[in-house]
Short mmCIF file of C-alpha atoms and ligand atoms in Angstrom, two decimals:
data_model
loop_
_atom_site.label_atom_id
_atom_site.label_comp_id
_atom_site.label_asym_id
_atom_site.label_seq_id
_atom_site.Cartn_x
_atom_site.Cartn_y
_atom_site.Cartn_z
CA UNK A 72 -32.70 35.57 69.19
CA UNK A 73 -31.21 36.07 72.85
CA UNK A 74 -27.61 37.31 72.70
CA UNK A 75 -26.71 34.01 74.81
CA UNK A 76 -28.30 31.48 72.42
CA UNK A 77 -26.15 33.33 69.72
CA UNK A 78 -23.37 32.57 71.85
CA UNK A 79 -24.03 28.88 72.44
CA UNK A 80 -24.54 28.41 68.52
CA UNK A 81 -21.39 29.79 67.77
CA UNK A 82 -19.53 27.40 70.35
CA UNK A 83 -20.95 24.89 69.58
CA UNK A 84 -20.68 25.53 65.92
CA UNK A 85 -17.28 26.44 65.75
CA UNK A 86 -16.46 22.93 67.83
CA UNK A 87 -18.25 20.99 65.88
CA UNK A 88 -17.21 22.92 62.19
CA UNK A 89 -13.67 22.07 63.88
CA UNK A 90 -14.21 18.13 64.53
CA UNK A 91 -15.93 18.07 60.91
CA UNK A 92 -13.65 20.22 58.95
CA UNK A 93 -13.61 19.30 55.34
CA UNK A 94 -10.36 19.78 53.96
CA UNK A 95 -9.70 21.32 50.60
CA UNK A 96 -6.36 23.38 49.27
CA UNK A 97 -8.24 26.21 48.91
CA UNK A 98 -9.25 26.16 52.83
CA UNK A 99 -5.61 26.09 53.67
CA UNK A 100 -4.53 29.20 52.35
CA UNK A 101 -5.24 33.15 53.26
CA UNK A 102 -4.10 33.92 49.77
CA UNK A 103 -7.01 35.97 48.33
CA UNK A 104 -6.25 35.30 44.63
CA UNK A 105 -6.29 31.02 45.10
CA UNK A 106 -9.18 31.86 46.90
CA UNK A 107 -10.93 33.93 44.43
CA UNK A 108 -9.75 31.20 41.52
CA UNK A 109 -10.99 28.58 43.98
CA UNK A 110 -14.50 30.10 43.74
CA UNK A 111 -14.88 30.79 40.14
CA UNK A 112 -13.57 27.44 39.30
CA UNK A 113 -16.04 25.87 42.16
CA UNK A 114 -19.33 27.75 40.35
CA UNK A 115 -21.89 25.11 39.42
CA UNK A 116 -18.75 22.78 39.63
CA UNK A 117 -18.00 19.97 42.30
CA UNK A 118 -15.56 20.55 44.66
CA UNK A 119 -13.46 17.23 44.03
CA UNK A 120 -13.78 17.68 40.37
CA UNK A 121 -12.34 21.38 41.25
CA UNK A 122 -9.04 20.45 43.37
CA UNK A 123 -6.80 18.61 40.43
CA UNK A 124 -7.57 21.44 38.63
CA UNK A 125 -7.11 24.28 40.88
CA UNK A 126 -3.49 22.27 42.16
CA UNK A 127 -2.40 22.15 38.50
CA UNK A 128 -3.64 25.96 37.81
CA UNK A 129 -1.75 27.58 41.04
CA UNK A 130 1.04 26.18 40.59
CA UNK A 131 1.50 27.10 36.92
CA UNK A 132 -0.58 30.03 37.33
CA UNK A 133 0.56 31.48 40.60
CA UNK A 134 -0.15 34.74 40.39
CA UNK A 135 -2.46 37.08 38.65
CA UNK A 136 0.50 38.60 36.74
CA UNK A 137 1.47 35.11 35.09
CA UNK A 138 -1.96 34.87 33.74
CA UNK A 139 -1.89 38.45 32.01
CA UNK A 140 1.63 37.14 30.74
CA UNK A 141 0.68 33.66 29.79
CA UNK A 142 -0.73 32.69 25.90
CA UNK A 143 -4.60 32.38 26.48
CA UNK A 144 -4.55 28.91 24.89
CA UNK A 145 -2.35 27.95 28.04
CA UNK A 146 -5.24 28.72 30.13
CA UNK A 147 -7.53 27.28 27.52
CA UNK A 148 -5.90 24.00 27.74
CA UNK A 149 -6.08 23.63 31.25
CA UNK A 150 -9.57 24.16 31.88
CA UNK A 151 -11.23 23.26 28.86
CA UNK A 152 -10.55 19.54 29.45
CA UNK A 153 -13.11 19.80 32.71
CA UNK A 154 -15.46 21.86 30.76
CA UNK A 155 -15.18 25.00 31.99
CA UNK A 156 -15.42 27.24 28.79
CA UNK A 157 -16.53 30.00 30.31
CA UNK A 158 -14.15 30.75 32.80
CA UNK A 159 -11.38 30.98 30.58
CA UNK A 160 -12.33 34.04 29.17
CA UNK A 161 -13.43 35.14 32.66
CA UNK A 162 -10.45 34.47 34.58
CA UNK A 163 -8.23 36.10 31.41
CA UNK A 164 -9.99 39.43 31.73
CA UNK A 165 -10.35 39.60 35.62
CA UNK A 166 -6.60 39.28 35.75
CA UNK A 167 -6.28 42.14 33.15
CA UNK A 168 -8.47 44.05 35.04
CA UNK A 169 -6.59 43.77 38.47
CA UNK A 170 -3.53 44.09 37.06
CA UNK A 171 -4.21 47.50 35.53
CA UNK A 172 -6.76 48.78 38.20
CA UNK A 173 -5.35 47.10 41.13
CA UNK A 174 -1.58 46.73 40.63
CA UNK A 175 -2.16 43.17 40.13
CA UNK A 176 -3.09 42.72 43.79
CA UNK A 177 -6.72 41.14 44.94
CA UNK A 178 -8.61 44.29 46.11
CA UNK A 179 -9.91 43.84 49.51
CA UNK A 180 -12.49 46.48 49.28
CA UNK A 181 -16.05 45.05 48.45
CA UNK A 182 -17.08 47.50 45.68
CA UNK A 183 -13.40 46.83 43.94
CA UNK A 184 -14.12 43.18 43.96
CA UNK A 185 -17.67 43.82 42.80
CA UNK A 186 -16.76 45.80 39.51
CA UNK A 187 -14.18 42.59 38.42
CA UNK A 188 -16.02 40.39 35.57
CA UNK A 189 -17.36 37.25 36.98
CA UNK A 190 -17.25 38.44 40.94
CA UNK A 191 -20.95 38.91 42.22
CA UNK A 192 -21.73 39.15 46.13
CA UNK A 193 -20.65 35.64 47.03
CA UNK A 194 -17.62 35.32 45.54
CA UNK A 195 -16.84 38.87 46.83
CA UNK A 196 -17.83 37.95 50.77
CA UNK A 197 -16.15 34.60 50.25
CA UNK A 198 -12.57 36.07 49.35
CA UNK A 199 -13.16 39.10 51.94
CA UNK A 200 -14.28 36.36 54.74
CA UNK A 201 -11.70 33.46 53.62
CA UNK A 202 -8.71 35.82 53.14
CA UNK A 203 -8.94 38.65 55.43
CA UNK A 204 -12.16 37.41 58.38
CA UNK A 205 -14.20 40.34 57.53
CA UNK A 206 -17.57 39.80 59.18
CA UNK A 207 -19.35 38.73 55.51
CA UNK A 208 -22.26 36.64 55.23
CA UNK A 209 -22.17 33.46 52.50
CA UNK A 210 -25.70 33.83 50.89
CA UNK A 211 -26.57 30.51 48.83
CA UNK A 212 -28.46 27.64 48.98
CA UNK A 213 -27.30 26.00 52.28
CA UNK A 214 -27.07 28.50 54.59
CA UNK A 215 -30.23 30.14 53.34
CA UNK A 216 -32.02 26.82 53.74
CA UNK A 217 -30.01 26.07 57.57
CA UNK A 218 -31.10 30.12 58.78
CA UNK A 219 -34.53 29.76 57.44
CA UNK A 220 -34.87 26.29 59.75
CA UNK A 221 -33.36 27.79 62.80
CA UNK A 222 -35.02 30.57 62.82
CA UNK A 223 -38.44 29.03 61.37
CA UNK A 224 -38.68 31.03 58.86
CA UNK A 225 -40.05 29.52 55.23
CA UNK A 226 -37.96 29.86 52.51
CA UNK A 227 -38.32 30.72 48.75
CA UNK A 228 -36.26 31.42 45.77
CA UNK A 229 -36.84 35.29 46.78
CA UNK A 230 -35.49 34.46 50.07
CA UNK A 231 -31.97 35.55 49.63
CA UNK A 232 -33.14 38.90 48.01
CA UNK A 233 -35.20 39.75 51.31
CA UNK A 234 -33.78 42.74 53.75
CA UNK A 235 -35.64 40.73 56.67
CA UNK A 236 -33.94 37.60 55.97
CA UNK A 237 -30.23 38.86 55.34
CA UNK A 238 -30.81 40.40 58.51
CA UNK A 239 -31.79 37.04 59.79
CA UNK A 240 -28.26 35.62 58.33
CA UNK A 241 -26.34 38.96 60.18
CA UNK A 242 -27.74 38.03 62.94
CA UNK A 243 -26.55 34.76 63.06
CA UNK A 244 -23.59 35.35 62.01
CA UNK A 245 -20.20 34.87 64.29
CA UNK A 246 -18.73 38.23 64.19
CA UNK A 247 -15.89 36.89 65.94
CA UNK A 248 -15.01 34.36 63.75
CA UNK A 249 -16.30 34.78 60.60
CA UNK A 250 -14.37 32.59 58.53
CA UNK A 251 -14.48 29.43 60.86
CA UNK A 252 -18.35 29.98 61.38
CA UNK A 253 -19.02 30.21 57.55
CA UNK A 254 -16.75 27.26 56.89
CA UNK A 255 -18.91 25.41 59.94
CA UNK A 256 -21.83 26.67 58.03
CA UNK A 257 -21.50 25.02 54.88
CA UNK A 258 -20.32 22.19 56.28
CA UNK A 259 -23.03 21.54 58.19
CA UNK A 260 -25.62 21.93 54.86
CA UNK A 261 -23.07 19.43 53.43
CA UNK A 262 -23.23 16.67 56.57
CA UNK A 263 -26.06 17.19 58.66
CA UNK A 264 -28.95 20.28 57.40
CA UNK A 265 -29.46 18.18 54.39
CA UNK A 266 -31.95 19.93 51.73
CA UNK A 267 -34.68 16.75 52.06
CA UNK A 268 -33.65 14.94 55.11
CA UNK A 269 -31.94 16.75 57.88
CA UNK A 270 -30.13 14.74 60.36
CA UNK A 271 -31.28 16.56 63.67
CA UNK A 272 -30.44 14.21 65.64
CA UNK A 273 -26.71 14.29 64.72
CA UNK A 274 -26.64 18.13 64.41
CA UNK A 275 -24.74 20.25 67.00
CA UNK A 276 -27.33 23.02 67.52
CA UNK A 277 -30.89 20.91 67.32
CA UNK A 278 -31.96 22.74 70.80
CA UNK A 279 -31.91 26.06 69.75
CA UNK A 280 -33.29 25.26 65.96
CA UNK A 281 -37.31 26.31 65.69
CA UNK A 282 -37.11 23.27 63.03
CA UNK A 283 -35.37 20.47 64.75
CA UNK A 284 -37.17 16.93 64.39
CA UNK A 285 -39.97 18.52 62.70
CA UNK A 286 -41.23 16.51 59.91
CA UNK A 287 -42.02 18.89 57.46
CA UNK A 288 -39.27 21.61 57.29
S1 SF4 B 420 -31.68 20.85 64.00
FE1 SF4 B 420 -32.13 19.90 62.05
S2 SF4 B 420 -33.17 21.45 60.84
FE2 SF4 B 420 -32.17 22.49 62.56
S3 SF4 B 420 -30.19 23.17 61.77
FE3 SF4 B 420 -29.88 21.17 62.72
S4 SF4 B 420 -30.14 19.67 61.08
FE4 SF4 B 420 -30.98 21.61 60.37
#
């Protein structure tokens, strides 16, 4: 795509991801740990079911050290009441493991945040993006589905595995500003780039999508 169409998408992407933000505690703050419980606690889970719980969990767990000091069953009882079994053992040994590898700090280094338990390449671009605007790209379900219609390309389940398409997302990308484009990004495969019925008509960047008001997309 021509470096001034990437331009014009990001303008008018970042305006509209402004007018359309969607507010949630966890899109407030910088802080890379609430960001990286944010997105373990947000796996598979929906977002308003997550913010009681991640409000009552930061404030009694507010830092990695108070978990690794805190009685397991603490944890247990917080989370278990939304259902989220799994992440209590999760969470309990990711905090062990940053507190002895990392000095109980959030490593901002990719491959660090790879080799914690329950951090694969999203969560680890999210927290990098979210907490410290490193140029990352957010590979899942919307914005795979909103690159694939700009750039007409088809999508698959193998799509987010493909060199040719992350380079697709790269390219797309606001190197700029990362975190603002991303956060415009998935809100717009919340509002408008819906999975089954896309709303081009309300969408920001319909002229320079190779899918817009197409009916099969
Ligand atoms: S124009 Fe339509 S298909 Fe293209 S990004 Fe916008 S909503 Fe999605």
């Amino acid at each position: 795509m021509k470096r001034e169409s990437l331009a014009k998408i990001h303008s008018l992407l970042l305006q509209w991801g402004k007018d359309n933000f969607r507010y949630y505690p966890w899109r407030e703050t910088k802080d890379p740990y609430k960001i990286l419980i944010a997105e373990i606690l947000l796996h598979r889970t929906r977002a308003d079911q997550v913010v009681p719980l991640y409000q009552k969990f930061t404030l009694r767990f507010p830092t990695i050290r108070a978990i690794v000091e805190a009685d397991i069953d603490e944890i247990k009882e917080l989370l278990a009441s939304a259902g989220l079994f799994w992440r209590i053992d999760l969470i309990y040994r990711m905090a062990q493991d940053i507190e002895s590898d990392f000095n109980g700090r959030i490593p901002e280094d990719k491959q660090d945040l790879l080799s914690l338990p329950g951090v694969g390449n999203y969560i680890a671009s999210a927290i990098r993006c979210f907490a410290w605007n490193h140029p990352e790209i957010l590979v899942d379900t919307n914005t795979v589905r909103i690159t694939g219609r700009i750039f007409g390309t088809k999508v698959n389940d193998g799509s987010r595995r493909q060199k040719q398409f992350l380079l697709k997302m790269e390219e797309l990308l606001d190197r700029e500003n990362p975190a603002d484009f991303n956060f415009a990004l998935l809100d717009l495969g919340s509002k408008i780039c819906l999975s089954r019925e896309p709303l081009c008509e309300k969408c920001p960047i319909s002229s320079f999508c190779k899918s817009a008001f197409q009916k099969k997309i």
